[in-house]
Amino acid sequence: MIHLKTPAEIEKMRQAGRIVAEVLQRMREWVAPGVTTGELNRRAEELIRQRGGIPSFKGYPPGSRHPFPAVICTSVNEELVHGIPGPRVLKEGDIISIDVGVIYDGYHGDAGITLPVGEISPEARRLLEVTEAALYAGIAQARAGNRVGDISAAIQRTAESAGYSVVREYTGHGIGRRMHEEPQVPNWGEPGQGPLLRAGMTLAIEAMVLQGAPQVRTLEDHWTVVSVDGKLTAYFEHTVLVRDGEPEILTQL
Ligand code: MG
């Protein structure tokens, strides 16, 4: 069942989304050569709690043998998603994907960006630009009357027409009282296919793009997803509200 949110629920998701957006905004200042991913995690947790939010990734999924041990995901270079923050020191020329999830008053917000660390190569810059454009192409399709496949196809078309590939193993998702609700929102698909979008649906749309082949694998830490060929990857995500007409981006300041 796809749950359509009431105005009161949407307001709580706006609050959660605002905290997520604020953390990501601050990351643009905090990410720099010499900073550790663990330091970014510590600062994110402090800000989330100051704002009255609860970090949603820490300990996820409940009851798992290997719950996620941190507040944010930090994925560097060939790491696509779910990287674990720690002692790693960011270097000039790295790119870092940061994923932030917050619960506010029982409702979730989820978003992410890939940021340059200092000066990056033109190739890396282009990957970031295309991946962000793929996310916004997907978001533009998130309107009542369209289907999930319209979002997926827009992401895929934007990435692949630039010579990149999209990941198959991970998807965007419905979001609300739980971090992962129906429907799944893949990065590939056919226009006009999949579940019908209705006003009041809330979706975490994620563009996950690889510079090389689409194959990924998970490291021994049980979480970090990397490209098999070691090439760069990028990821941008927003939580959006589907409406008649333009969607509202809930994780934007
Ligand atoms: Mg997500």
GROMACS .gro file of C-alpha atoms and ligand atoms in nm:
model
  254
    1MET     CA    1   0.000   0.000   0.000
    2ILE     CA    2   0.126   0.346  -0.089
    3HIS     CA    3   0.041   0.586   0.190
    4LEU     CA    4  -0.077   0.932   0.086
    5LYS     CA    5   0.027   1.191   0.346
    6THR     CA    6  -0.213   1.426   0.520
    7PRO     CA    7  -0.129   1.798   0.545
    8ALA     CA    8  -0.020   1.747   0.910
    9GLU     CA    9   0.213   1.464   0.809
   10ILE     CA   10   0.355   1.670   0.524
   11GLU     CA   11   0.433   1.952   0.765
   12LYS     CA   12   0.635   1.713   0.985
   13MET     CA   13   0.821   1.589   0.679
   14ARG     CA   14   0.901   1.950   0.588
   15GLN     CA   15   1.055   1.992   0.934
   16ALA     CA   16   1.260   1.673   0.899
   17GLY     CA   17   1.362   1.779   0.549
   18ARG     CA   18   1.472   2.121   0.666
   19ILE     CA   19   1.714   1.965   0.917
   20VAL     CA   20   1.855   1.735   0.649
   21ALA     CA   21   1.897   2.032   0.413
   22GLU     CA   22   2.071   2.235   0.680
   23VAL     CA   23   2.322   1.957   0.748
   24LEU     CA   24   2.398   1.921   0.377
   25GLN     CA   25   2.434   2.297   0.342
   26ARG     CA   26   2.689   2.303   0.624
   27MET     CA   27   2.876   2.012   0.462
   28ARG     CA   28   2.964   2.248   0.175
   29GLU     CA   29   3.171   2.446   0.430
   30TRP     CA   30   3.299   2.151   0.631
   31VAL     CA   31   3.423   1.932   0.346
   32ALA     CA   32   3.786   2.024   0.276
   33PRO     CA   33   4.126   1.859   0.234
   34GLY     CA   34   4.256   1.732   0.571
   35VAL     CA   35   3.912   1.676   0.730
   36THR     CA   36   3.822   1.322   0.834
   37THR     CA   37   3.490   1.162   0.747
   38GLY     CA   38   3.448   1.089   1.118
   39GLU     CA   39   3.465   1.461   1.192
   40LEU     CA   40   3.188   1.527   0.938
   41ASN     CA   41   2.980   1.260   1.108
   42ARG     CA   42   3.034   1.413   1.452
   43ARG     CA   43   2.934   1.761   1.334
   44ALA     CA   44   2.625   1.626   1.157
   45GLU     CA   45   2.508   1.445   1.467
   46GLU     CA   46   2.555   1.756   1.680
   47LEU     CA   47   2.352   1.973   1.440
   48ILE     CA   48   2.072   1.717   1.395
   49ARG     CA   49   2.027   1.682   1.771
   50GLN     CA   50   2.046   2.060   1.826
   51ARG     CA   51   1.754   2.095   1.586
   52GLY     CA   52   1.547   1.833   1.770
   53GLY     CA   53   1.595   1.560   1.512
   54ILE     CA   54   1.697   1.197   1.549
   55PRO     CA   55   1.956   1.051   1.309
   56SER     CA   56   1.777   0.770   1.125
   57PHE     CA   57   2.072   0.573   0.986
   58LYS     CA   58   2.249   0.492   1.312
   59GLY     CA   59   2.159   0.135   1.415
   60TYR     CA   60   1.969   0.066   1.091
   61PRO     CA   61   1.815  -0.178   1.030
   62PRO     CA   62   1.708  -0.259   1.385
   63GLY     CA   63   1.788  -0.614   1.491
   64SER     CA   64   2.044  -0.659   1.216
   65ARG     CA   65   2.378  -0.833   1.287
   66HIS     CA   66   2.559  -0.542   1.124
   67PRO     CA   67   2.357  -0.226   1.192
   68PHE     CA   68   2.490   0.092   1.032
   69PRO     CA   69   2.728   0.240   1.293
   70ALA     CA   70   2.712   0.612   1.209
   71VAL     CA   71   2.483   0.910   1.156
   72ILE     CA   72   2.571   0.989   0.794
   73CYS     CA   73   2.707   0.786   0.504
   74THR     CA   74   3.034   0.914   0.358
   75SER     CA   75   3.137   0.752   0.031
   76VAL     CA   76   3.462   0.865  -0.130
   77ASN     CA   77   3.554   0.835  -0.502
   78GLU     CA   78   3.476   0.478  -0.618
   79GLU     CA   79   3.248   0.432  -0.315
   80LEU     CA   80   2.892   0.483  -0.439
   81VAL     CA   81   2.678   0.473  -0.124
   82HIS     CA   82   2.670   0.356   0.240
   83GLY     CA   83   3.033   0.436   0.322
   84ILE     CA   84   3.107   0.441   0.696
   85PRO     CA   85   3.265   0.758   0.841
   86GLY     CA   86   3.588   0.713   1.033
   87PRO     CA   87   3.958   0.808   1.034
   88ARG     CA   88   3.982   0.855   0.656
   89VAL     CA   89   4.132   1.194   0.573
   90LEU     CA   90   3.990   1.371   0.268
   91LYS     CA   91   4.247   1.471   0.005
   92GLU     CA   92   4.247   1.744  -0.255
   93GLY     CA   93   4.083   1.603  -0.569
   94ASP     CA   94   3.857   1.349  -0.391
   95ILE     CA   95   3.483   1.353  -0.434
   96ILE     CA   96   3.264   1.261  -0.137
   97SER     CA   97   2.901   1.153  -0.137
   98ILE     CA   98   2.718   1.237   0.184
   99ASP     CA   99   2.380   1.088   0.270
  100VAL     CA  100   2.180   1.231   0.562
  101GLY     CA  101   1.864   1.089   0.721
  102VAL     CA  102   1.663   1.251   1.000
  103ILE     CA  103   1.346   1.168   1.192
  104TYR     CA  104   1.146   1.463   1.324
  105ASP     CA  105   0.832   1.400   1.528
  106GLY     CA  106   0.807   1.050   1.380
  107TYR     CA  107   0.862   1.146   1.015
  108HIS     CA  108   1.163   1.097   0.791
  109GLY     CA  109   1.369   1.316   0.563
  110ASP     CA  110   1.647   1.171   0.345
  111ALA     CA  111   1.881   1.346   0.101
  112GLY     CA  112   2.237   1.347  -0.025
  113ILE     CA  113   2.494   1.523  -0.237
  114THR     CA  114   2.835   1.459  -0.384
  115LEU     CA  115   3.085   1.735  -0.310
  116PRO     CA  116   3.429   1.814  -0.448
  117VAL     CA  117   3.721   1.818  -0.204
  118GLY     CA  118   3.922   2.122  -0.310
  119GLU     CA  119   4.006   2.125  -0.680
  120ILE     CA  120   3.884   1.820  -0.872
  121SER     CA  121   3.951   1.693  -1.223
  122PRO     CA  122   3.728   1.805  -1.514
  123GLU     CA  123   3.612   1.441  -1.546
  124ALA     CA  124   3.501   1.431  -1.183
  125ARG     CA  125   3.333   1.771  -1.217
  126ARG     CA  126   3.135   1.652  -1.516
  127LEU     CA  127   3.023   1.336  -1.331
  128LEU     CA  128   2.890   1.550  -1.045
  129GLU     CA  129   2.707   1.786  -1.281
  130VAL     CA  130   2.546   1.505  -1.479
  131THR     CA  131   2.441   1.314  -1.167
  132GLU     CA  132   2.280   1.622  -1.014
  133ALA     CA  133   2.108   1.694  -1.348
  134ALA     CA  134   1.982   1.333  -1.352
  135LEU     CA  135   1.827   1.381  -1.009
  136TYR     CA  136   1.650   1.700  -1.117
  137ALA     CA  137   1.532   1.537  -1.442
  138GLY     CA  138   1.378   1.263  -1.227
  139ILE     CA  139   1.224   1.510  -0.984
  140ALA     CA  140   1.063   1.701  -1.274
  141GLN     CA  141   0.868   1.384  -1.359
  142ALA     CA  142   0.739   1.337  -1.002
  143ARG     CA  143   0.392   1.478  -1.060
  144ALA     CA  144   0.046   1.334  -1.009
  145GLY     CA  145  -0.070   1.136  -1.313
  146ASN     CA  146   0.281   1.028  -1.414
  147ARG     CA  147   0.424   0.690  -1.322
  148VAL     CA  148   0.737   0.585  -1.134
  149GLY     CA  149   0.886   0.474  -1.467
  150ASP     CA  150   0.879   0.835  -1.587
  151ILE     CA  151   1.111   0.932  -1.300
  152SER     CA  152   1.335   0.628  -1.356
  153ALA     CA  153   1.362   0.678  -1.731
  154ALA     CA  154   1.453   1.046  -1.691
  155ILE     CA  155   1.738   0.959  -1.452
  156GLN     CA  156   1.862   0.679  -1.678
  157ARG     CA  157   1.842   0.885  -1.997
  158THR     CA  158   2.032   1.178  -1.843
  159ALA     CA  159   2.312   0.956  -1.711
  160GLU     CA  160   2.347   0.723  -2.007
  161SER     CA  161   2.333   0.996  -2.272
  162ALA     CA  162   2.642   1.143  -2.103
  163GLY     CA  163   2.821   0.807  -2.134
  164TYR     CA  164   2.769   0.696  -1.772
  165SER     CA  165   2.580   0.404  -1.622
  166VAL     CA  166   2.318   0.374  -1.348
  167VAL     CA  167   2.314   0.128  -1.061
  168ARG     CA  168   2.055  -0.154  -1.065
  169GLU     CA  169   2.096  -0.295  -0.715
  170TYR     CA  170   1.986   0.014  -0.520
  171THR     CA  171   1.683   0.236  -0.568
  172GLY     CA  172   1.504   0.540  -0.437
  173HIS     CA  173   1.198   0.473  -0.226
  174GLY     CA  174   0.877   0.595  -0.072
  175ILE     CA  175   0.937   0.763   0.264
  176GLY     CA  176   0.732   0.891   0.556
  177ARG     CA  177   0.674   0.723   0.889
  178ARG     CA  178   0.938   0.475   0.780
  179MET     CA  179   1.260   0.548   0.593
  180HIS     CA  180   1.176   0.288   0.326
  181GLU     CA  181   0.817   0.271   0.212
  182GLU     CA  182   0.658   0.168  -0.115
  183PRO     CA  183   0.712   0.226  -0.401
  184GLN     CA  184   1.071   0.158  -0.506
  185VAL     CA  185   1.205   0.424  -0.742
  186PRO     CA  186   1.471   0.264  -0.964
  187ASN     CA  187   1.736   0.454  -1.162
  188TRP     CA  188   1.626   0.273  -1.479
  189GLY     CA  189   1.292   0.209  -1.642
  190GLU     CA  190   1.041   0.285  -1.913
  191PRO     CA  191   0.823   0.596  -1.934
  192GLY     CA  192   0.458   0.523  -1.856
  193GLN     CA  193   0.541   0.207  -1.657
  194GLY     CA  194   0.524   0.130  -1.286
  195PRO     CA  195   0.304   0.260  -1.004
  196LEU     CA  196   0.084   0.565  -1.068
  197LEU     CA  197   0.197   0.881  -0.888
  198ARG     CA  198  -0.070   1.055  -0.681
  199ALA     CA  199  -0.079   1.383  -0.494
  200GLY     CA  200   0.034   1.327  -0.134
  201MET     CA  201   0.294   1.060  -0.213
  202THR     CA  202   0.638   1.132  -0.069
  203LEU     CA  203   0.942   0.986  -0.244
  204ALA     CA  204   1.315   0.981  -0.181
  205ILE     CA  205   1.446   1.004  -0.537
  206GLU     CA  206   1.812   0.902  -0.570
  207ALA     CA  207   2.035   0.934  -0.875
  208MET     CA  208   2.330   0.691  -0.839
  209VAL     CA  209   2.564   0.718  -1.136
  210LEU     CA  210   2.886   0.539  -1.229
  211GLN     CA  211   3.160   0.673  -1.454
  212GLY     CA  212   3.235   0.318  -1.576
  213ALA     CA  213   3.049  -0.014  -1.572
  214PRO     CA  214   2.730  -0.047  -1.362
  215GLN     CA  215   2.860  -0.338  -1.152
  216VAL     CA  216   2.899  -0.277  -0.779
  217ARG     CA  217   3.002  -0.484  -0.479
  218THR     CA  218   2.987  -0.446  -0.100
  219LEU     CA  219   3.307  -0.431   0.106
  220GLU     CA  220   3.391  -0.649   0.407
  221ASP     CA  221   3.250  -0.383   0.639
  222HIS     CA  222   2.905  -0.507   0.524
  223TRP     CA  223   2.801  -0.159   0.406
  224THR     CA  224   3.029   0.030   0.168
  225VAL     CA  225   2.914  -0.016  -0.192
  226VAL     CA  226   3.192   0.040  -0.450
  227SER     CA  227   3.220   0.026  -0.827
  228VAL     CA  228   3.377  -0.307  -0.930
  229ASP     CA  229   3.602  -0.133  -1.187
  230GLY     CA  230   3.723   0.124  -0.932
  231LYS     CA  231   3.599   0.419  -1.137
  232LEU     CA  232   3.434   0.724  -0.984
  233THR     CA  233   3.070   0.728  -0.873
  234ALA     CA  234   2.831   1.002  -0.763
  235TYR     CA  235   2.497   1.026  -0.590
  236PHE     CA  236   2.236   1.299  -0.536
  237GLU     CA  237   1.905   1.255  -0.352
  238HIS     CA  238   1.604   1.460  -0.242
  239THR     CA  239   1.282   1.380  -0.060
  240VAL     CA  240   0.992   1.522  -0.262
  241LEU     CA  241   0.617   1.561  -0.228
  242VAL     CA  242   0.414   1.464  -0.535
  243ARG     CA  243   0.144   1.717  -0.622
  244ASP     CA  244  -0.065   1.817  -0.922
  245GLY     CA  245   0.202   2.002  -1.118
  246GLU     CA  246   0.551   2.070  -0.983
  247PRO     CA  247   0.667   1.857  -0.690
  248GLU     CA  248   0.772   2.021  -0.365
  249ILE     CA  249   1.130   1.938  -0.265
  250LEU     CA  250   1.116   1.881   0.110
  251THR     CA  251   1.493   1.858   0.167
  252GLN     CA  252   1.582   2.198   0.030
  253LEU     CA  253   1.632   2.521   0.226
  254MG      MG  254   1.731   0.720   0.050
   0.00000   0.00000   0.00000
